[in-house]
mmCIF file of C-alpha atoms and ligand atoms in Angstrom:
data_model
loop_
_atom_site.group_PDB
_atom_site.id
_atom_site.type_symbol
_atom_site.label_atom_id
_atom_site.label_comp_id
_atom_site.label_asym_id
_atom_site.label_seq_id
_atom_site.Cartn_x
_atom_site.Cartn_y
_atom_site.Cartn_z
ATOM 1 C CA UNK A 927 -0.024 0.476 -0.029
ATOM 2 C CA UNK A 928 1.493 3.846 -1.151
ATOM 3 C CA UNK A 929 -0.071 6.008 1.846
ATOM 4 C CA UNK A 930 -0.907 9.602 1.414
ATOM 5 C CA UNK A 931 1.960 10.373 3.440
ATOM 6 C CA UNK A 932 5.240 9.247 5.601
ATOM 7 C CA UNK A 933 7.270 11.686 7.392
ATOM 8 C CA UNK A 934 11.094 11.360 7.253
ATOM 9 C CA UNK A 935 12.515 11.469 10.848
ATOM 10 C CA UNK A 936 14.679 8.081 11.877
ATOM 11 C CA UNK A 937 18.020 8.086 14.377
ATOM 12 C CA UNK A 938 18.485 11.188 14.534
ATOM 13 C CA UNK A 939 15.036 12.832 15.879
ATOM 14 C CA UNK A 940 14.740 9.378 18.389
ATOM 15 C CA UNK A 941 18.278 10.581 19.334
ATOM 16 C CA UNK A 942 17.117 14.275 20.118
ATOM 17 C CA UNK A 943 14.374 13.819 21.647
ATOM 18 C CA UNK A 944 16.161 11.130 24.610
ATOM 19 C CA UNK A 945 18.757 13.945 24.861
ATOM 20 C CA UNK A 946 15.941 16.690 26.067
ATOM 21 C CA UNK A 947 14.283 13.598 28.280
ATOM 22 C CA UNK A 948 17.830 12.922 30.050
ATOM 23 C CA UNK A 949 18.830 15.913 30.268
ATOM 24 C CA UNK A 950 15.876 17.395 33.383
ATOM 25 C CA UNK A 951 14.177 20.107 31.213
ATOM 26 C CA UNK A 952 11.737 18.710 29.028
ATOM 27 C CA UNK A 953 9.397 21.834 27.708
ATOM 28 C CA UNK A 954 9.247 25.605 26.522
ATOM 29 C CA UNK A 955 13.474 25.479 27.383
ATOM 30 C CA UNK A 956 16.726 25.292 25.629
ATOM 31 C CA UNK A 957 15.457 23.234 22.875
ATOM 32 C CA UNK A 958 12.511 25.584 22.282
ATOM 33 C CA UNK A 959 14.766 28.507 22.318
ATOM 34 C CA UNK A 960 17.001 27.422 20.108
ATOM 35 C CA UNK A 961 14.263 25.621 17.554
ATOM 36 C CA UNK A 962 12.395 29.007 17.346
ATOM 37 C CA UNK A 963 16.068 30.814 16.144
ATOM 38 C CA UNK A 964 16.863 28.520 14.250
ATOM 39 C CA UNK A 965 13.661 28.514 12.687
ATOM 40 C CA UNK A 966 13.514 31.937 12.152
ATOM 41 C CA UNK A 967 17.598 31.984 10.650
ATOM 42 C CA UNK A 968 15.903 29.850 8.108
ATOM 43 C CA UNK A 969 13.249 31.161 6.566
ATOM 44 C CA UNK A 970 14.414 35.081 6.891
ATOM 45 C CA UNK A 971 12.245 36.393 9.928
ATOM 46 C CA UNK A 972 13.265 38.583 12.715
ATOM 47 C CA UNK A 973 10.908 36.969 15.580
ATOM 48 C CA UNK A 974 9.881 33.053 15.061
ATOM 49 C CA UNK A 975 7.738 31.465 18.505
ATOM 50 C CA UNK A 976 7.049 28.367 18.924
ATOM 51 C CA UNK A 977 3.255 26.754 19.515
ATOM 52 C CA UNK A 978 1.695 23.572 20.173
ATOM 53 C CA UNK A 979 -0.047 23.645 17.002
ATOM 54 C CA UNK A 980 0.220 26.499 14.568
ATOM 55 C CA UNK A 981 -4.344 26.842 15.330
ATOM 56 C CA UNK A 982 -3.050 27.739 18.724
ATOM 57 C CA UNK A 983 -1.040 29.341 16.870
ATOM 58 C CA UNK A 984 -3.729 31.266 14.397
ATOM 59 C CA UNK A 985 -5.554 31.941 17.211
ATOM 60 C CA UNK A 986 -2.332 33.977 19.138
ATOM 61 C CA UNK A 987 -1.552 35.747 15.687
ATOM 62 C CA UNK A 988 -5.694 37.241 15.362
ATOM 63 C CA UNK A 989 -5.780 37.840 19.558
ATOM 64 C CA UNK A 990 -2.670 39.516 18.768
ATOM 65 C CA UNK A 991 -4.322 41.958 15.486
ATOM 66 C CA UNK A 992 -6.523 42.972 17.913
ATOM 67 C CA UNK A 993 -9.499 40.601 16.291
ATOM 68 C CA UNK A 994 -11.720 40.592 19.403
ATOM 69 C CA UNK A 995 -15.489 39.053 19.840
ATOM 70 C CA UNK A 996 -17.909 40.610 16.995
ATOM 71 C CA UNK A 997 -15.234 41.194 14.258
ATOM 72 C CA UNK A 998 -15.650 40.255 11.492
ATOM 73 C CA UNK A 999 -12.380 38.419 9.118
ATOM 74 C CA UNK A 1000 -12.380 37.519 5.494
ATOM 75 C CA UNK A 1001 -10.348 34.246 4.836
ATOM 76 C CA UNK A 1002 -11.601 31.104 2.990
ATOM 77 C CA UNK A 1003 -13.607 28.146 3.879
ATOM 78 C CA UNK A 1004 -11.843 25.851 1.626
ATOM 79 C CA UNK A 1005 -9.459 24.969 3.673
ATOM 80 C CA UNK A 1006 -8.175 22.786 6.618
ATOM 81 C CA UNK A 1007 -11.123 23.782 9.477
ATOM 82 C CA UNK A 1008 -8.482 25.499 11.819
ATOM 83 C CA UNK A 1009 -8.643 27.709 10.303
ATOM 84 C CA UNK A 1010 -12.041 29.000 10.177
ATOM 85 C CA UNK A 1011 -12.402 27.905 14.203
ATOM 86 C CA UNK A 1012 -9.283 29.752 15.007
ATOM 87 C CA UNK A 1013 -11.200 32.696 14.011
ATOM 88 C CA UNK A 1014 -14.802 31.957 16.470
ATOM 89 C CA UNK A 1015 -11.941 31.222 18.928
ATOM 90 C CA UNK A 1016 -11.810 35.026 18.975
ATOM 91 C CA UNK A 1017 -15.048 34.825 19.044
ATOM 92 C CA UNK A 1018 -15.378 36.413 15.480
ATOM 93 C CA UNK A 1019 -17.258 35.098 12.765
ATOM 94 C CA UNK A 1020 -15.206 33.868 9.966
ATOM 95 C CA UNK A 1021 -16.196 36.307 6.213
ATOM 96 C CA UNK A 1022 -15.310 33.733 3.544
ATOM 97 C CA UNK A 1023 -14.050 34.089 -0.191
ATOM 98 C CA UNK A 1024 -14.105 32.132 -2.892
ATOM 99 C CA UNK A 1025 -10.648 30.779 -4.180
ATOM 100 C CA UNK A 1026 -8.867 31.189 -7.526
ATOM 101 C CA UNK A 1027 -9.555 27.053 -9.007
ATOM 102 C CA UNK A 1028 -6.223 27.353 -10.697
ATOM 103 C CA UNK A 1029 -3.836 27.917 -7.457
ATOM 104 C CA UNK A 1030 -7.026 27.089 -5.326
ATOM 105 C CA UNK A 1031 -6.021 29.733 -2.502
ATOM 106 C CA UNK A 1032 -8.221 33.002 -1.815
ATOM 107 C CA UNK A 1033 -8.955 35.055 -5.246
ATOM 108 C CA UNK A 1034 -7.470 38.615 -4.461
ATOM 109 C CA UNK A 1035 -10.844 40.165 -6.805
ATOM 110 C CA UNK A 1036 -12.581 38.789 -4.555
ATOM 111 C CA UNK A 1037 -11.457 40.865 -0.863
ATOM 112 C CA UNK A 1038 -11.948 44.664 -0.885
ATOM 113 C CA UNK A 1039 -15.553 43.104 -2.258
ATOM 114 C CA UNK A 1040 -15.309 41.276 1.839
ATOM 115 C CA UNK A 1041 -15.655 44.177 3.439
ATOM 116 C CA UNK A 1042 -17.264 46.311 6.141
ATOM 117 C CA UNK A 1043 -17.041 47.911 9.416
ATOM 118 C CA UNK A 1044 -16.805 45.797 10.666
ATOM 119 C CA UNK A 1045 -13.315 43.876 9.682
ATOM 120 C CA UNK A 1046 -10.422 43.359 11.672
ATOM 121 C CA UNK A 1047 -8.202 41.428 10.013
ATOM 122 C CA UNK A 1048 -7.097 38.853 6.577
ATOM 123 C CA UNK A 1049 -6.095 35.587 7.115
ATOM 124 C CA UNK A 1050 -4.592 34.067 3.394
ATOM 125 C CA UNK A 1051 -3.538 30.345 3.433
ATOM 126 C CA UNK A 1052 -0.968 29.421 1.366
ATOM 127 C CA UNK A 1053 -2.640 25.726 0.626
ATOM 128 C CA UNK A 1054 -0.817 22.272 -0.061
ATOM 129 C CA UNK A 1055 1.703 24.644 0.183
ATOM 130 C CA UNK A 1056 0.867 26.619 -2.676
ATOM 131 C CA UNK A 1057 2.259 30.111 -2.359
ATOM 132 C CA UNK A 1058 -1.043 32.939 -2.370
ATOM 133 C CA UNK A 1059 -0.691 35.809 -4.709
ATOM 134 C CA UNK A 1060 0.125 37.866 -1.012
ATOM 135 C CA UNK A 1061 1.495 40.467 -3.427
ATOM 136 C CA UNK A 1062 -1.932 41.731 -4.262
ATOM 137 C CA UNK A 1063 -3.665 40.425 -1.164
ATOM 138 C CA UNK A 1064 -1.422 43.255 0.512
ATOM 139 C CA UNK A 1065 -2.148 45.400 -1.830
ATOM 140 C CA UNK A 1066 -5.968 45.256 -0.681
ATOM 141 C CA UNK A 1067 -4.911 45.222 3.048
ATOM 142 C CA UNK A 1068 -3.427 48.473 2.916
ATOM 143 C CA UNK A 1069 -5.433 50.328 2.060
ATOM 144 C CA UNK A 1070 -7.635 49.833 4.980
ATOM 145 C CA UNK A 1071 -5.380 49.133 6.932
ATOM 146 C CA UNK A 1072 -6.033 45.862 8.125
ATOM 147 C CA UNK A 1073 -2.967 43.318 8.869
ATOM 148 C CA UNK A 1074 -2.171 40.268 7.270
ATOM 149 C CA UNK A 1075 -2.511 36.453 9.081
ATOM 150 C CA UNK A 1076 -0.879 34.247 6.548
ATOM 151 C CA UNK A 1077 -1.901 30.445 7.589
ATOM 152 C CA UNK A 1078 1.586 28.642 6.111
ATOM 153 C CA UNK A 1079 0.695 24.997 7.608
ATOM 154 C CA UNK A 1080 1.609 23.551 5.335
ATOM 155 C CA UNK A 1081 4.355 25.829 3.615
ATOM 156 C CA UNK A 1082 7.363 25.691 4.524
ATOM 157 C CA UNK A 1083 10.005 25.847 2.626
ATOM 158 C CA UNK A 1084 7.872 27.043 0.033
ATOM 159 C CA UNK A 1085 9.050 30.974 -2.004
ATOM 160 C CA UNK A 1086 7.890 33.819 -3.272
ATOM 161 C CA UNK A 1087 9.177 36.482 -5.738
ATOM 162 C CA UNK A 1088 9.939 39.263 -4.211
ATOM 163 C CA UNK A 1089 11.748 43.035 -5.173
ATOM 164 C CA UNK A 1090 13.041 40.010 -7.842
ATOM 165 C CA UNK A 1091 14.207 37.802 -4.765
ATOM 166 C CA UNK A 1092 12.865 34.411 -4.119
ATOM 167 C CA UNK A 1093 11.424 34.522 -0.263
ATOM 168 C CA UNK A 1094 11.275 32.067 2.030
ATOM 169 C CA UNK A 1095 7.747 31.795 2.832
ATOM 170 C CA UNK A 1096 7.376 33.327 6.974
ATOM 171 C CA UNK A 1097 10.057 36.583 6.238
ATOM 172 C CA UNK A 1098 7.280 37.025 6.759
ATOM 173 C CA UNK A 1099 5.166 38.944 3.519
ATOM 174 C CA UNK A 1100 1.759 39.667 5.474
ATOM 175 C CA UNK A 1101 2.132 40.721 9.585
ATOM 176 C CA UNK A 1102 2.172 37.300 10.796
ATOM 177 C CA UNK A 1103 2.959 33.877 9.315
ATOM 178 C CA UNK A 1104 2.158 30.663 11.008
ATOM 179 C CA UNK A 1105 3.325 27.172 10.260
ATOM 180 C CA UNK A 1106 1.781 23.403 11.533
ATOM 181 C CA UNK A 1107 4.331 20.979 12.760
ATOM 182 C CA UNK A 1108 2.100 17.681 12.187
ATOM 183 C CA UNK A 1109 2.852 14.741 10.953
ATOM 184 C CA UNK A 1110 0.803 15.346 7.645
ATOM 185 C CA UNK A 1111 2.859 18.503 6.770
ATOM 186 C CA UNK A 1112 6.083 18.900 5.225
ATOM 187 C CA UNK A 1113 8.570 18.403 8.678
ATOM 188 C CA UNK A 1114 6.896 17.193 12.017
ATOM 189 C CA UNK A 1115 7.712 17.379 15.826
ATOM 190 C CA UNK A 1116 4.207 15.580 16.444
ATOM 191 C CA UNK A 1117 2.017 17.828 16.961
ATOM 192 C CA UNK A 1118 4.100 21.732 17.526
ATOM 193 C CA UNK A 1119 3.136 24.857 15.715
ATOM 194 C CA UNK A 1120 5.232 28.021 14.883
ATOM 195 C CA UNK A 1121 4.013 31.876 14.308
ATOM 196 C CA UNK A 1122 6.585 34.228 12.815
ATOM 197 C CA UNK A 1123 6.629 38.210 12.637
ATOM 198 C CA UNK A 1124 8.602 41.176 12.415
ATOM 199 C CA UNK A 1125 7.209 43.620 15.338
ATOM 200 C CA UNK A 1126 8.648 42.579 18.097
ATOM 201 C CA UNK A 1127 5.481 43.194 20.266
ATOM 202 C CA UNK A 1128 3.512 41.307 19.053
ATOM 203 C CA UNK A 1129 6.466 38.427 18.902
ATOM 204 C CA UNK A 1130 6.027 38.805 23.237
ATOM 205 C CA UNK A 1131 2.648 39.406 23.303
ATOM 206 C CA UNK A 1132 2.409 35.259 21.821
ATOM 207 C CA UNK A 1133 5.202 34.601 24.156
ATOM 208 C CA UNK A 1134 2.989 35.867 27.256
ATOM 209 C CA UNK A 1135 0.006 34.182 25.879
ATOM 210 C CA UNK A 1136 1.248 31.127 25.163
ATOM 211 C CA UNK A 1137 2.227 30.782 29.238
ATOM 212 C CA UNK A 1138 -0.747 31.177 30.854
ATOM 213 C CA UNK A 1139 -0.076 34.570 30.474
ATOM 214 C CA UNK A 1140 2.619 34.551 32.936
ATOM 215 C CA UNK A 1141 4.715 37.802 33.577
ATOM 216 C CA UNK A 1142 7.859 36.061 34.596
ATOM 217 C CA UNK A 1143 9.118 32.983 32.017
ATOM 218 C CA UNK A 1144 9.868 29.867 33.230
ATOM 219 C CA UNK A 1145 13.611 30.851 32.384
ATOM 220 C CA UNK A 1146 13.847 33.568 33.656
ATOM 221 C CA UNK A 1147 12.835 32.612 36.843
ATOM 222 C CA UNK A 1148 15.345 29.879 36.642
ATOM 223 C CA UNK A 1149 18.243 31.571 35.967
ATOM 224 C CA UNK A 1150 17.623 34.140 38.695
ATOM 225 C CA UNK A 1151 19.238 34.280 41.856
ATOM 226 C CA UNK A 1152 16.155 36.612 43.534
ATOM 227 C CA UNK A 1153 12.804 35.403 43.963
ATOM 228 C CA UNK A 1154 10.715 36.760 42.296
ATOM 229 C CA UNK A 1155 6.668 36.525 42.422
ATOM 230 C CA UNK A 1156 5.085 36.200 38.956
ATOM 231 C CA UNK A 1157 1.597 37.975 37.864
ATOM 232 C CA UNK A 1158 -1.428 36.835 35.074
ATOM 233 C CA UNK A 1159 -1.712 40.493 33.931
ATOM 234 C CA UNK A 1160 -4.359 38.680 31.631
ATOM 235 C CA UNK A 1161 -6.240 35.971 30.445
ATOM 236 C CA UNK A 1162 -3.281 33.459 28.918
ATOM 237 C CA UNK A 1163 -3.378 29.137 27.332
ATOM 238 C CA UNK A 1164 -1.123 26.423 27.417
ATOM 239 C CA UNK A 1165 -0.003 26.304 24.025
ATOM 240 C CA UNK A 1166 3.562 26.342 24.875
ATOM 241 C CA UNK A 1167 5.955 23.436 23.013
ATOM 242 C CA UNK A 1168 8.042 20.942 24.785
ATOM 243 C CA UNK A 1169 11.368 20.277 24.518
ATOM 244 C CA UNK A 1170 10.991 17.556 23.343
ATOM 245 C CA UNK A 1171 8.964 18.066 19.901
ATOM 246 C CA UNK A 1172 11.431 20.667 19.486
ATOM 247 C CA UNK A 1173 14.379 19.094 19.567
ATOM 248 C CA UNK A 1174 12.950 16.537 17.206
ATOM 249 C CA UNK A 1175 12.057 19.937 15.434
ATOM 250 C CA UNK A 1176 15.654 21.328 14.997
ATOM 251 C CA UNK A 1177 16.432 17.543 13.502
ATOM 252 C CA UNK A 1178 13.849 17.642 10.860
ATOM 253 C CA UNK A 1179 15.397 21.412 9.505
ATOM 254 C CA UNK A 1180 18.165 20.147 9.253
ATOM 255 C CA UNK A 1181 16.271 17.564 7.033
ATOM 256 C CA UNK A 1182 15.035 20.277 5.527
ATOM 257 C CA UNK A 1183 17.066 21.030 2.171
ATOM 258 C CA UNK A 1184 17.175 17.795 0.914
ATOM 259 C CA UNK A 1185 13.181 17.403 2.460
ATOM 260 C CA UNK A 1186 13.085 20.068 -0.399
ATOM 261 C CA UNK A 1187 14.324 19.314 -3.021
ATOM 262 C CA UNK A 1188 12.873 15.341 -2.887
ATOM 263 C CA UNK A 1189 10.009 16.638 -3.032
ATOM 264 C CA UNK A 1190 10.395 18.843 -5.728
ATOM 265 C CA UNK A 1191 11.085 16.656 -7.903
ATOM 266 C CA UNK A 1192 8.372 14.100 -7.243
ATOM 267 C CA UNK A 1193 6.119 16.775 -7.629
ATOM 268 C CA UNK A 1194 8.047 17.733 -11.054
ATOM 269 C CA UNK A 1195 7.393 13.260 -11.619
ATOM 270 C CA UNK A 1196 4.220 13.655 -11.129
ATOM 271 C CA UNK A 1197 3.342 15.742 -13.718
ATOM 272 C CA UNK A 1198 5.791 14.369 -16.355
ATOM 273 C CA UNK A 1199 3.997 11.295 -15.342
ATOM 274 C CA UNK A 1200 -0.321 13.016 -15.365
ATOM 275 C CA UNK A 1201 0.163 15.920 -18.728
ATOM 276 C CA UNK A 1202 -1.398 12.855 -20.245
ATOM 277 C CA UNK A 1203 -3.768 11.444 -19.094
ATOM 278 C CA UNK A 1204 -6.826 12.545 -21.339
ATOM 279 C CA UNK A 1205 -9.396 15.692 -19.048
ATOM 280 C CA UNK A 1206 -6.948 14.810 -15.976
ATOM 281 C CA UNK A 1207 -6.187 18.866 -14.931
ATOM 282 C CA UNK A 1208 -2.809 19.053 -12.931
ATOM 283 C CA UNK A 1209 -2.163 21.838 -10.312
ATOM 284 C CA UNK A 1210 -0.656 25.124 -11.332
ATOM 285 C CA UNK A 1211 2.250 26.915 -10.070
ATOM 286 C CA UNK A 1212 1.669 30.431 -10.975
ATOM 287 C CA UNK A 1213 5.853 31.644 -12.130
ATOM 288 C CA UNK A 1214 6.108 33.637 -8.688
ATOM 289 C CA UNK A 1215 5.203 31.635 -6.459
ATOM 290 C CA UNK A 1216 7.823 27.927 -5.809
ATOM 291 C CA UNK A 1217 5.571 25.326 -3.190
ATOM 292 C CA UNK A 1218 7.256 21.955 -1.385
ATOM 293 C CA UNK A 1219 4.181 20.247 -2.763
ATOM 294 C CA UNK A 1220 3.072 19.413 0.496
ATOM 295 C CA UNK A 1221 -0.061 18.166 -1.238
ATOM 296 C CA UNK A 1222 -0.254 17.200 -4.814
ATOM 297 C CA UNK A 1223 -3.792 17.456 -6.402
ATOM 298 C CA UNK A 1224 -5.000 16.770 -9.217
ATOM 299 C CA UNK A 1225 -9.070 17.525 -10.602
ATOM 300 C CA UNK A 1226 -10.250 15.020 -12.420
ATOM 301 C CA UNK A 1227 -12.198 15.336 -16.377
ATOM 302 C CA UNK A 1228 -15.784 15.853 -16.201
ATOM 303 C CA UNK A 1229 -18.564 13.343 -15.176
ATOM 304 C CA UNK A 1230 -16.093 10.983 -12.991
ATOM 305 C CA UNK A 1231 -17.359 9.955 -9.329
ATOM 306 C CA UNK A 1232 -14.473 10.505 -7.024
ATOM 307 C CA UNK A 1233 -14.974 8.736 -4.544
ATOM 308 C CA UNK A 1234 -15.196 5.145 -7.698
ATOM 309 C CA UNK A 1235 -11.841 6.076 -8.453
ATOM 310 C CA UNK A 1236 -10.410 6.701 -4.538
ATOM 311 C CA UNK A 1237 -12.171 3.202 -4.527
ATOM 312 C CA UNK A 1238 -10.331 1.740 -7.631
ATOM 313 C CA UNK A 1239 -7.065 3.554 -6.155
ATOM 314 C CA UNK A 1240 -7.280 1.497 -3.200
ATOM 315 C CA UNK A 1241 -8.223 -1.970 -4.169
ATOM 316 C CA UNK A 1242 -4.824 -1.209 -6.618
ATOM 317 C CA UNK A 1243 -2.751 -0.746 -3.375
ATOM 318 C CA UNK A 1244 -2.639 3.573 -3.880
ATOM 319 C CA UNK A 1245 -3.967 6.189 -0.911
ATOM 320 C CA UNK A 1246 -5.831 8.896 -1.186
ATOM 321 C CA UNK A 1247 -7.508 11.675 0.225
ATOM 322 C CA UNK A 1248 -10.139 13.704 -1.659
ATOM 323 C CA UNK A 1249 -10.012 17.526 -2.289
ATOM 324 C CA UNK A 1250 -9.681 19.808 0.682
ATOM 325 C CA UNK A 1251 -12.933 20.387 2.539
ATOM 326 C CA UNK A 1252 -15.261 23.340 2.103
ATOM 327 C CA UNK A 1253 -15.279 24.469 6.469
ATOM 328 C CA UNK A 1254 -18.464 26.784 5.699
ATOM 329 C CA UNK A 1255 -19.995 22.634 5.117
ATOM 330 C CA UNK A 1256 -19.784 21.301 8.264
ATOM 331 C CA UNK A 1257 -22.725 21.080 11.203
ATOM 332 C CA UNK A 1258 -20.071 22.932 13.177
ATOM 333 C CA UNK A 1259 -20.650 26.004 10.823
ATOM 334 C CA UNK A 1260 -24.488 26.902 11.211
ATOM 335 C CA UNK A 1261 -25.920 29.308 9.688
ATOM 336 C CA UNK A 1262 -25.201 33.222 11.357
ATOM 337 C CA UNK A 1263 -21.385 31.519 12.500
ATOM 338 C CA UNK A 1264 -19.371 32.675 9.131
ATOM 339 C CA UNK A 1265 -20.524 34.593 6.521
ATOM 340 C CA UNK A 1266 -19.466 35.353 2.687
ATOM 341 C CA UNK A 1267 -18.841 38.337 0.349
ATOM 342 C CA UNK A 1268 -22.402 39.918 0.632
ATOM 343 C CA UNK A 1269 -22.004 39.825 5.088
ATOM 344 C CA UNK A 1270 -24.358 38.177 7.129
ATOM 345 C CA UNK A 1271 -27.396 38.362 6.240
ATOM 346 C CA UNK A 1272 -27.152 38.566 2.186
ATOM 347 C CA UNK A 1273 -26.790 34.730 2.148
ATOM 348 C CA UNK A 1274 -29.775 32.720 1.704
ATOM 349 C CA UNK A 1275 -28.859 29.452 0.706
ATOM 350 C CA UNK A 1276 -29.101 26.392 2.642
ATOM 351 C CA UNK A 1277 -26.842 24.733 4.339
ATOM 352 C CA UNK A 1278 -24.157 22.667 2.751
ATOM 353 C CA UNK A 1279 -24.056 25.077 -0.485
ATOM 354 C CA UNK A 1280 -23.523 28.710 -1.207
ATOM 355 C CA UNK A 1281 -24.075 30.032 -4.197
ATOM 356 C CA UNK A 1282 -20.648 32.425 -4.448
ATOM 357 C CA UNK A 1283 -17.832 29.995 -2.720
ATOM 358 C CA UNK A 1284 -19.163 27.847 -6.717
ATOM 359 C CA UNK A 1285 -15.155 26.985 -6.981
ATOM 360 C CA UNK A 1286 -14.664 26.009 -2.997
ATOM 361 C CA UNK A 1287 -17.223 23.307 -3.021
ATOM 362 C CA UNK A 1288 -16.660 22.033 -6.311
ATOM 363 C CA UNK A 1289 -12.831 22.056 -5.432
ATOM 364 C CA UNK A 1290 -13.922 19.847 -2.734
ATOM 365 C CA UNK A 1291 -16.164 17.330 -5.113
ATOM 366 C CA UNK A 1292 -13.614 17.173 -7.956
ATOM 367 C CA UNK A 1293 -9.906 17.166 -7.112
ATOM 368 C CA UNK A 1294 -8.368 14.383 -5.066
ATOM 369 C CA UNK A 1295 -4.583 14.224 -3.739
ATOM 370 C CA UNK A 1296 -1.984 12.123 -4.215
ATOM 371 C CA UNK A 1297 0.584 10.446 -2.269
ATOM 372 C CA UNK A 1298 4.267 12.543 -2.130
ATOM 373 C CA UNK A 1299 6.540 11.794 0.556
ATOM 374 C CA UNK A 1300 10.510 12.111 0.576
ATOM 375 C CA UNK A 1301 11.409 8.634 -0.534
ATOM 376 C CA UNK A 1302 8.915 7.804 -2.387
ATOM 377 C CA UNK A 1303 10.248 5.630 -5.388
ATOM 378 C CA UNK A 1304 10.548 5.632 -8.228
ATOM 379 C CA UNK A 1305 8.777 2.361 -9.760
ATOM 380 C CA UNK A 1306 5.729 3.586 -6.771
ATOM 381 C CA UNK A 1307 4.993 6.812 -7.988
ATOM 382 C CA UNK A 1308 4.701 4.528 -12.412
ATOM 383 C CA UNK A 1309 2.117 2.735 -10.294
ATOM 384 C CA UNK A 1310 -0.087 5.734 -9.067
ATOM 385 C CA UNK A 1311 0.239 6.863 -12.161
ATOM 386 C CA UNK A 1312 -1.049 3.491 -14.059
ATOM 387 C CA UNK A 1313 -3.907 2.986 -11.172
ATOM 388 C CA UNK A 1314 -5.001 6.561 -12.039
ATOM 389 C CA UNK A 1315 -5.151 5.585 -15.830
ATOM 390 C CA UNK A 1316 -7.044 2.399 -15.442
ATOM 391 C CA UNK A 1317 -9.475 4.129 -12.471
ATOM 392 C CA UNK A 1318 -10.393 6.643 -15.246
ATOM 393 C CA UNK A 1319 -10.853 5.380 -18.101
ATOM 394 C CA UNK A 1320 -12.646 1.767 -15.985
HETATM 395 C C1 LIG B 2011 -2.663 20.942 8.475
HETATM 396 C C2 LIG B 2011 -3.485 22.743 9.189
HETATM 397 C C3 LIG B 2011 -4.108 23.692 9.928
HETATM 398 C C4 LIG B 2011 -3.326 22.927 11.176
HETATM 399 O O1 LIG B 2011 -2.516 22.861 11.957
HETATM 400 P P1 LIG B 2011 -2.822 21.638 13.310
HETATM 401 O O2 LIG B 2011 -0.747 22.016 13.428
HETATM 402 O O3 LIG B 2011 -2.539 20.600 13.078
HETATM 403 O O4 LIG B 2011 -3.420 23.136 14.081
HETATM 404 C C5 LIG B 2011 -4.513 24.568 9.986
HETATM 405 N N1 LIG B 2011 -4.176 25.312 8.444
HETATM 406 C C6 LIG B 2011 -4.245 24.552 7.361
HETATM 407 C C7 LIG B 2011 -4.242 25.209 5.722
HETATM 408 C C8 LIG B 2011 -3.889 22.666 7.828
HETATM 409 O O5 LIG B 2011 -3.231 22.450 6.561
#
């Protein structure tokens, strides 16, 4: 069976976890600090703050830019549900805009009509590792003085052409970028997340809120020769990353350049192998974007049944996933908990479907994700192509 994904981990990661365990300091200590420094250097960011997941990173990012109950945040429905959930954790309402069907990313031409009096932030997603059109999004944001948060959960190591140079996602180009280290992503710490920003005040805010808003961080108190009493000026959270996770993350970061090379050549090989399958839509990489192929999504030919094709592949030993979900079609998103471009009262669509998000819904229903992971062998990719050809003609 060819799995959809497989984290690349081995003895160095096991040894790193052992090192952290035996060090006597197992959470938010020296390994976390080192992982933050190394991650910041990798993406080129002034600040990086480690947390327990990308979901908690998104929550802290939205809080830091001032999202409050009653506010609106413009984002996409076509994403993992954590994107929209993070908005609702703040008591705010996600306002969904449709995607560009070629890149599966927020269509910047739909952004402006979605902005209203209550809009407090824009939350864009680099879906499946493909950079979204940040240049256009930032232009609209600047006109309305809105902060831009990048959901870069999948985009570790992806690059964008910026003023003539290739820059890594997370520099950040918006105001804050949030990353995930879940095993389904490009590198993993089991679970984990990272926020990057150029804003030192926000970075301080993330550090405060991730640890119950405790006024004195553990590392300061441990290192002090004076007795210090802490205080809790705000409502905080436990969003800490452990040192065991961070130690593993540092090893993963060392492998990352090699992982990215492998993923990019696997992406190129899929393109060559799948090019002549009739009617199959291959993913598009804009000239200003370099993806990490966190997921490789193909659009099925008109008339083919997603579930039938996936079952045929599974029967042939190839595991796939359906296209990225749409949050607005889930029971967790009843009417009134979200809105589309026309505002909360403007959408009279039924549950599970919105007339203003047709391309998001089509992307979920018409695409499938193919296996792609480092060390995937040439024969395995050929087996995927052969099985997909058979599934489409059968
Ligand atoms: C995976 C993912 C998340 C959530 O990341 P966790 O680390 O699992 O919390 C958020 N947004 C997107 C786009 C994702 O793919």
